[in-house]
Each structure stands twice: as C-alpha cells, then as structure tokens.
Amino acid sequence: MKAHLSCFLVAGLLVLPVVPPAHAADPVLVVHGGAGVVRNALTPAEEAAARASLEQALRAGHARLIAGESALEAVTAAVRVLEDAPSFNAGKGAVFTHDGRNELDAALMDGATRRAGAVAGVQRVKNPVLLARAVMEKSPHVMMVGAGAEAFAKEHGIELVEPSYFRTEKRWQQLQKALREEASREAHADIETARYFGTVGAVALDAQGHLAAATSTGGMTNKRYGRVGDAPIIGAGTYADDRCAVSGTGWGEFYIRAVAAHEICARVKHAGQSIASAARGVVNDDIPRAGGDGGAIALGSDGSFALPFNTEGMYRGWIGSDGVPHVAIYATDAMQGDTLR
Ligand code: ASP
C-alpha cells in the first residue's frame, strides 16, 4: 500500500486525516498482440486461437493482480503467455529476419521504481521477457544484446531453446513473400520497404496503485544488419512511471524517433493530458504525420486506459475489476474501452 499519513501538522494547524481507500486502486491489465493484423488475413481458426490467447494472457496477469501481486508480475505473466502463443510476433511465432533467423527483443519497466530491463537480438531465449526481467533484477544494467545476453541467460537459469523452436510455417511464408516483393521492387527501382508487424505487450495497474509495462517482439519481417526496433528501447516502445505505462506496436523506427512511449507519459505528467488524448495524439497524429503507423496501449494510475491504433486492426484486450476479459482484433470490432481514433 502507498504510505498514507493519518494526520500531520502544517503551520500549527491540525490537518484532518486523509482516509485511504480500502484499495488504492482497482487492478487493471491491458494487453496487445500487435497492430499488424490485416483484415481477412486470418482464418476463423486463427482468429479464434488469437482471441483465446489474448484471454488467457489477460486471465494469467489478472490472477496475479487479484492475488495482490505487483503490476510487474502481471505484465510478465501476460507477456509470457503471448510469447508462447504462435499467433503473435514474439517468442514462438516470431517473424523471420532476411537471413531466415528469429531475433527477439523485449523490455519491461517498473513504474514504481523506474527500474527497467531489456534484451535485443536474442535467438535462443524461449521467453525474452523473462530475460529482460533478469537483466533488471540480477544485473546493474538495463540492456543486453545478442550472444552476451544469452550467456547471461544461461548463467541465470533462463530457459534456452533451439532456434527452430520459434519457427512457424506462416511466418516463414511471410518472409518468402517479403523476399519476392523485395526482389520485384528492386527490379522496378522502388524503395518502399516490405513489413509485417506484430509484437505483444502489456500494461498493468496493481492494487497498490503501481504501474508496469512490458513488450516483446520478433521485430519486422526481413529485417537485416542486426536491426533493433522500438520494443526493447526504454521510452520508445516501452515505458512506465508512477502515473502512466505504455507498450507500443508498429513501425519501430518511427516509435524510436518519436520516443513514443515516454512522449505519451510526458504529456500526461507535464501537460496534464488524459491518457486517451496523450496516446491518441502520439499514435494517431504524430506517428502518421511522420510517415509511420501502428498502435499502443496506455494505462494511467487512475485506471483510465486507451488502445489507439491507425492500422486495420490491433489484437487487444483488457480486464478490470469484474474479471471478464474484453478482447478485440479489427478496427470494426467494437470493444468497450476502445479509443481508436
Ligand atoms: N515495433 C516492432 C518493431 O519495430 C514491430 C511491431 O510492433 O510489430 O520491431
């Protein structure tokens, strides 16, 4: 619980006690599974599987919250479920690089302490969010990459898998398509870049009124040269402080340039904007104006949240005090709590 003074003296006056609420906050968990979903691209079975995994992630994280555990535990639990679900571009089911590998990025941040952990370019870590958490809790560092991050994972008993674990046929075919399109664009001297984005993320408010955010991704299909997107960069794709927590999904280069997650929270903190208007302003005004696209989930310490995006869909959901998971995919899929445009 937050420390509440029962009473105190100011300039000789007795100030009446502030009665703390029974619960400082009603726990809330919001998740996303990426803004790259294209209308009609999913079979009914794929759509059902994605919805089921979103609900499972919401329940897993919410169980932590109602047990009185921290927002950090909740976002870790929710993202772990989404990493294990092949429907999303994170953990199993991650997109392929140009060279046919899966290179995974993840980050999390604890709003109460501002501690953060991040990893990038790992190829054998089953749940990158758990490694990001270990970086935060078991090292003096914030970010580790590649082979060094995997050596750290091994030292700390984080589960490693064969790279083939991450492979799904659907993602492999997306890479083949991107390679074909790239070859034909080169033939036509077109510089447009092929991309599919996914990413998973969670933001949570715990009963103590603390926030946390976590994001995990395979990045963008056909990425090269050790490219790292916004997801593991604190302030770009992931950020949490004592008033606001954000996880982004979208064209990472634009989220990095906009320092999107921090920008949303800065508008809440310094400009007094609501979570919804700050998140909409960055996601639906600034990012598209700069030429990017995507979405984000944002949650405030008052329990208000927003899920804006400017693509055809964003896997998304939330769960609050009634314990019922609310889940949606397409922009046309109305969901209580949506703040699309
Ligand atoms: N933002 C991620 C990246 O650029 C991709 C995504 O959200 O799908 O790596």
XYZ file of C-alpha atoms and ligand atoms in Angstrom:
350
model
C 0.000 0.000 0.000
C 1.060 3.545 -0.573
C 2.170 5.262 2.605
C -0.682 7.394 3.887
C -0.175 9.790 6.743
C -3.071 9.538 9.115
C -2.647 13.148 10.166
C 0.039 15.784 10.297
C 0.660 19.347 11.405
C 1.100 22.201 8.959
C 1.969 25.632 10.400
C 0.427 24.646 13.695
C -2.874 23.513 12.173
C -4.114 20.011 12.541
C -4.872 18.728 9.086
C -7.677 16.212 9.092
C -6.705 12.675 8.276
C -6.841 11.560 4.677
C -8.682 8.262 4.782
C -7.001 5.842 2.450
C -9.371 3.879 0.221
C -9.734 0.181 1.034
C -7.800 -0.417 -2.141
C -5.588 2.296 -3.568
C -6.592 1.084 -6.987
C -8.803 -1.420 -8.750
C -6.349 -3.571 -10.674
C -6.439 -3.280 -14.456
C -4.492 -5.126 -17.121
C -4.396 -4.156 -20.802
C -2.643 -6.216 -23.475
C -1.909 -6.048 -27.181
C -0.768 -8.640 -29.689
C 0.383 -6.217 -32.357
C -1.069 -3.702 -34.768
C -0.054 -5.534 -37.931
C -3.176 -7.613 -38.333
C -4.686 -7.248 -41.796
C -8.386 -7.617 -42.412
C -9.395 -11.011 -43.815
C -5.856 -12.347 -43.377
C -6.910 -14.668 -40.575
C -8.848 -17.892 -40.964
C -11.673 -18.363 -38.442
C -9.471 -20.892 -36.623
C -6.540 -18.441 -36.473
C -8.805 -15.705 -35.214
C -10.255 -17.980 -32.534
C -6.753 -19.021 -31.457
C -5.591 -15.401 -31.201
C -8.644 -14.412 -29.170
C -8.204 -17.394 -26.865
C -4.547 -16.490 -26.272
C -5.400 -12.860 -25.532
C -7.986 -14.028 -22.999
C -5.528 -16.476 -21.480
C -2.916 -13.713 -21.136
C -5.468 -11.402 -19.523
C -6.533 -14.082 -17.049
C -2.929 -15.014 -16.237
C -1.956 -11.421 -15.491
C -5.181 -10.575 -13.701
C -4.800 -13.600 -11.399
C -1.528 -12.068 -10.220
C -3.182 -8.716 -9.630
C -6.100 -10.056 -7.642
C -3.685 -12.123 -5.566
C -2.152 -8.793 -4.545
C 0.971 -9.242 -6.638
C 2.676 -6.365 -8.390
C 1.958 -4.841 -11.788
C 5.403 -6.070 -12.794
C 4.374 -9.683 -12.060
C 1.171 -9.200 -14.018
C 2.799 -7.829 -17.182
C 5.487 -10.515 -17.029
C 2.866 -13.262 -16.743
C 0.686 -11.839 -19.530
C 3.549 -11.296 -21.967
C 4.904 -14.754 -21.260
C 1.581 -16.280 -22.349
C 1.605 -14.185 -25.523
C 5.224 -15.126 -26.276
C 4.269 -18.806 -26.039
C 1.286 -18.337 -28.375
C 2.233 -18.889 -32.027
C -0.404 -16.374 -33.186
C 1.762 -13.385 -32.330
C 5.099 -11.991 -33.445
C 7.001 -12.660 -30.216
C 8.626 -15.781 -28.809
C 7.179 -18.743 -30.701
C 5.732 -17.395 -33.925
C 8.206 -14.526 -34.239
C 8.862 -13.164 -37.721
C 11.997 -14.092 -39.664
C 14.956 -11.903 -40.490
C 16.267 -11.547 -44.034
C 18.674 -14.397 -43.284
C 15.907 -16.708 -42.065
C 16.557 -16.354 -38.340
C 14.396 -15.240 -35.434
C 15.952 -12.381 -33.473
C 13.929 -11.404 -30.453
C 13.702 -8.157 -28.496
C 11.917 -7.462 -25.200
C 11.759 -4.941 -22.374
C 9.890 -4.236 -19.212
C 9.718 -1.330 -16.817
C 8.507 -0.994 -13.251
C 6.778 2.358 -12.856
C 7.107 2.492 -9.074
C 10.890 2.224 -9.050
C 11.654 3.209 -12.684
C 13.820 0.147 -12.907
C 13.942 -1.387 -16.361
C 15.412 -4.354 -18.213
C 15.762 -5.046 -21.933
C 17.264 -7.538 -24.355
C 17.743 -7.405 -28.110
C 18.690 -9.789 -30.873
C 18.467 -12.981 -28.819
C 17.966 -16.197 -30.789
C 17.681 -18.961 -28.191
C 15.766 -17.471 -25.269
C 12.324 -19.051 -25.039
C 10.769 -16.112 -23.169
C 12.699 -12.895 -23.789
C 10.519 -11.044 -21.265
C 11.920 -13.274 -18.501
C 15.443 -12.434 -19.593
C 14.613 -8.710 -19.641
C 13.328 -9.119 -16.103
C 16.530 -10.905 -15.057
C 18.597 -8.100 -16.578
C 16.606 -5.666 -14.460
C 16.732 -7.656 -11.239
C 20.015 -9.527 -11.404
C 22.406 -7.130 -13.093
C 23.359 -3.491 -12.718
C 22.494 -2.970 -16.403
C 19.384 -2.052 -18.342
C 20.016 -3.614 -21.747
C 21.915 -6.633 -23.074
C 22.159 -7.844 -26.669
C 22.922 -10.965 -28.678
C 25.419 -13.554 -27.502
C 26.208 -11.674 -24.293
C 22.549 -11.598 -23.333
C 22.313 -15.346 -23.992
C 25.390 -16.026 -21.852
C 23.732 -14.042 -19.065
C 20.529 -16.058 -19.591
C 22.444 -19.294 -19.195
C 24.139 -18.100 -16.014
C 20.785 -17.206 -14.518
C 18.911 -20.352 -15.466
C 16.665 -18.708 -18.071
C 15.299 -21.355 -20.423
C 17.144 -21.638 -23.734
C 15.737 -23.477 -26.745
C 16.928 -24.489 -30.183
C 16.354 -21.665 -32.687
C 13.962 -23.965 -34.580
C 11.535 -23.699 -31.615
C 10.426 -20.238 -32.817
C 9.652 -21.301 -36.378
C 6.093 -21.330 -37.692
C 5.222 -22.028 -41.297
C 3.086 -18.908 -41.551
C 5.973 -16.603 -40.599
C 8.312 -18.481 -42.926
C 5.906 -17.910 -45.810
C 5.649 -14.220 -44.879
C 9.419 -13.966 -45.235
C 9.339 -15.716 -48.620
C 6.661 -13.280 -49.774
C 8.641 -10.292 -48.491
C 11.757 -11.545 -50.287
C 9.822 -11.951 -53.539
C 8.329 -8.485 -53.194
C 11.723 -7.032 -52.406
C 13.222 -8.646 -55.496
C 10.437 -7.300 -57.680
C 10.727 -3.830 -56.145
C 14.453 -3.823 -56.778
C 13.689 -4.736 -60.382
C 11.356 -1.747 -60.504
C 13.696 0.525 -58.528
C 11.003 1.009 -55.879
C 12.406 1.864 -52.454
C 9.303 1.052 -50.388
C 10.129 -1.472 -47.620
C 8.070 -4.623 -47.074
C 6.999 -5.082 -43.458
C 4.715 -7.005 -41.201
C 4.492 -6.043 -37.622
C 3.132 -7.822 -34.621
C 4.677 -7.543 -31.164
C 2.988 -8.254 -27.858
C 2.736 -6.055 -24.811
C 1.014 -5.490 -21.506
C 0.471 -2.633 -19.070
C -0.897 -3.168 -15.584
C -2.075 -1.252 -12.534
C -1.860 -3.168 -9.277
C -3.847 -2.824 -6.064
C -1.065 -0.699 -4.584
C -1.570 1.829 -7.390
C 1.689 0.952 -9.144
C 2.136 0.558 -12.876
C 4.345 -1.550 -15.123
C 4.799 -2.129 -18.853
C 6.319 -4.951 -20.897
C 6.802 -5.506 -24.624
C 8.216 -8.423 -26.624
C 8.706 -8.848 -30.371
C 10.383 -10.597 -33.241
C 10.660 -7.170 -34.864
C 9.915 -6.771 -38.552
C 9.921 -9.447 -41.234
C 13.011 -9.354 -43.435
C 14.965 -7.142 -41.021
C 18.748 -7.115 -41.540
C 22.050 -5.972 -40.161
C 21.111 -6.577 -36.533
C 18.224 -4.137 -36.805
C 16.534 -3.449 -33.455
C 13.151 -1.726 -33.212
C 11.434 0.282 -30.538
C 10.149 -2.556 -28.336
C 13.305 -3.013 -26.195
C 14.187 0.675 -26.134
C 13.009 2.209 -22.897
C 10.939 5.280 -23.706
C 10.318 4.283 -27.334
C 8.235 1.080 -27.261
C 8.090 0.526 -23.505
C 7.824 2.931 -20.597
C 6.269 3.187 -17.147
C 6.381 5.748 -14.375
C 4.165 6.440 -11.376
C 1.313 7.851 -13.475
C 1.417 6.151 -16.836
C 2.511 2.920 -18.513
C 2.767 2.321 -22.268
C 3.573 -0.532 -24.637
C 3.744 0.224 -28.349
C 3.457 -1.729 -31.567
C 4.119 -0.512 -35.046
C 6.797 0.663 -37.380
C 9.570 0.794 -34.803
C 11.779 3.373 -36.447
C 9.007 5.942 -36.094
C 8.330 4.988 -32.493
C 12.008 5.414 -31.686
C 12.188 8.850 -33.328
C 9.029 9.958 -31.536
C 10.251 8.445 -28.235
C 6.626 7.435 -28.346
C 6.005 5.662 -25.039
C 7.758 8.323 -22.995
C 6.147 11.099 -25.022
C 2.690 9.775 -24.131
C 3.576 9.681 -20.432
C 5.253 13.097 -20.585
C 2.052 14.618 -21.954
C 0.114 13.083 -19.078
C 2.603 14.250 -16.494
C 3.666 17.654 -17.734
C 0.786 18.807 -19.922
C -1.986 17.361 -17.772
C -3.461 15.478 -20.705
C -5.683 12.457 -20.198
C -4.233 9.051 -21.029
C -6.583 8.824 -24.025
C -5.710 12.180 -25.558
C -1.969 11.777 -24.956
C -1.956 8.300 -26.510
C -4.140 9.332 -29.442
C -2.044 12.423 -30.073
C 1.187 10.456 -30.365
C -0.162 7.317 -32.066
C -2.749 8.814 -34.383
C -1.325 12.292 -35.056
C 2.450 12.385 -34.632
C 3.415 8.919 -35.882
C 1.310 9.011 -39.083
C 2.374 12.614 -39.749
C 5.976 11.431 -39.708
C 5.113 8.578 -42.112
C 4.756 5.687 -39.656
C 1.880 3.624 -38.371
C 0.945 1.305 -35.526
C -0.752 1.422 -32.147
C -0.182 1.423 -28.400
C -1.785 0.589 -25.112
C -1.564 3.153 -22.329
C -2.768 2.940 -18.728
C -2.919 5.603 -16.047
C -2.594 5.314 -12.283
C -6.288 6.309 -12.047
C -7.184 3.159 -14.005
C -8.028 5.002 -17.221
C -6.641 3.360 -20.327
C -6.510 3.756 -24.089
C -5.832 1.414 -27.001
C -5.416 3.665 -30.065
C -4.157 2.413 -33.431
C -4.227 3.546 -37.029
C -3.984 0.215 -38.834
C -6.760 -2.162 -39.904
C -6.599 -3.924 -36.613
C -4.714 -4.442 -33.397
C -5.004 -7.566 -31.275
C -6.020 -6.066 -27.978
C -7.826 -6.627 -24.726
C -8.286 -5.572 -21.134
C -9.562 -6.900 -17.862
C -10.717 -4.939 -14.844
C -12.484 -5.372 -11.565
C -15.233 -7.632 -12.942
C -12.595 -10.157 -14.017
C -14.080 -10.512 -17.500
C -11.586 -10.412 -20.391
C -12.591 -7.992 -23.170
C -10.891 -8.785 -26.473
C -10.987 -7.316 -29.985
C -8.977 -7.545 -33.215
C -10.177 -5.322 -36.052
C -10.938 -1.616 -36.010
C -14.543 -2.513 -36.768
C -14.632 -4.872 -33.791
C -16.148 -2.553 -31.203
C -14.896 -3.197 -27.710
C -15.816 -1.371 -24.539
C -12.844 0.863 -23.705
C -11.675 1.332 -27.291
C -10.204 4.694 -28.235
C -9.407 4.079 -31.869
C -9.154 7.468 -33.498
N 7.511 -2.264 -33.185
C 8.109 -3.517 -33.611
C 9.433 -3.244 -34.239
O 9.555 -2.274 -34.948
C 7.292 -4.248 -34.562
C 5.873 -4.414 -34.195
O 5.310 -3.733 -33.376
O 5.261 -5.280 -34.777
O 10.335 -4.031 -34.070
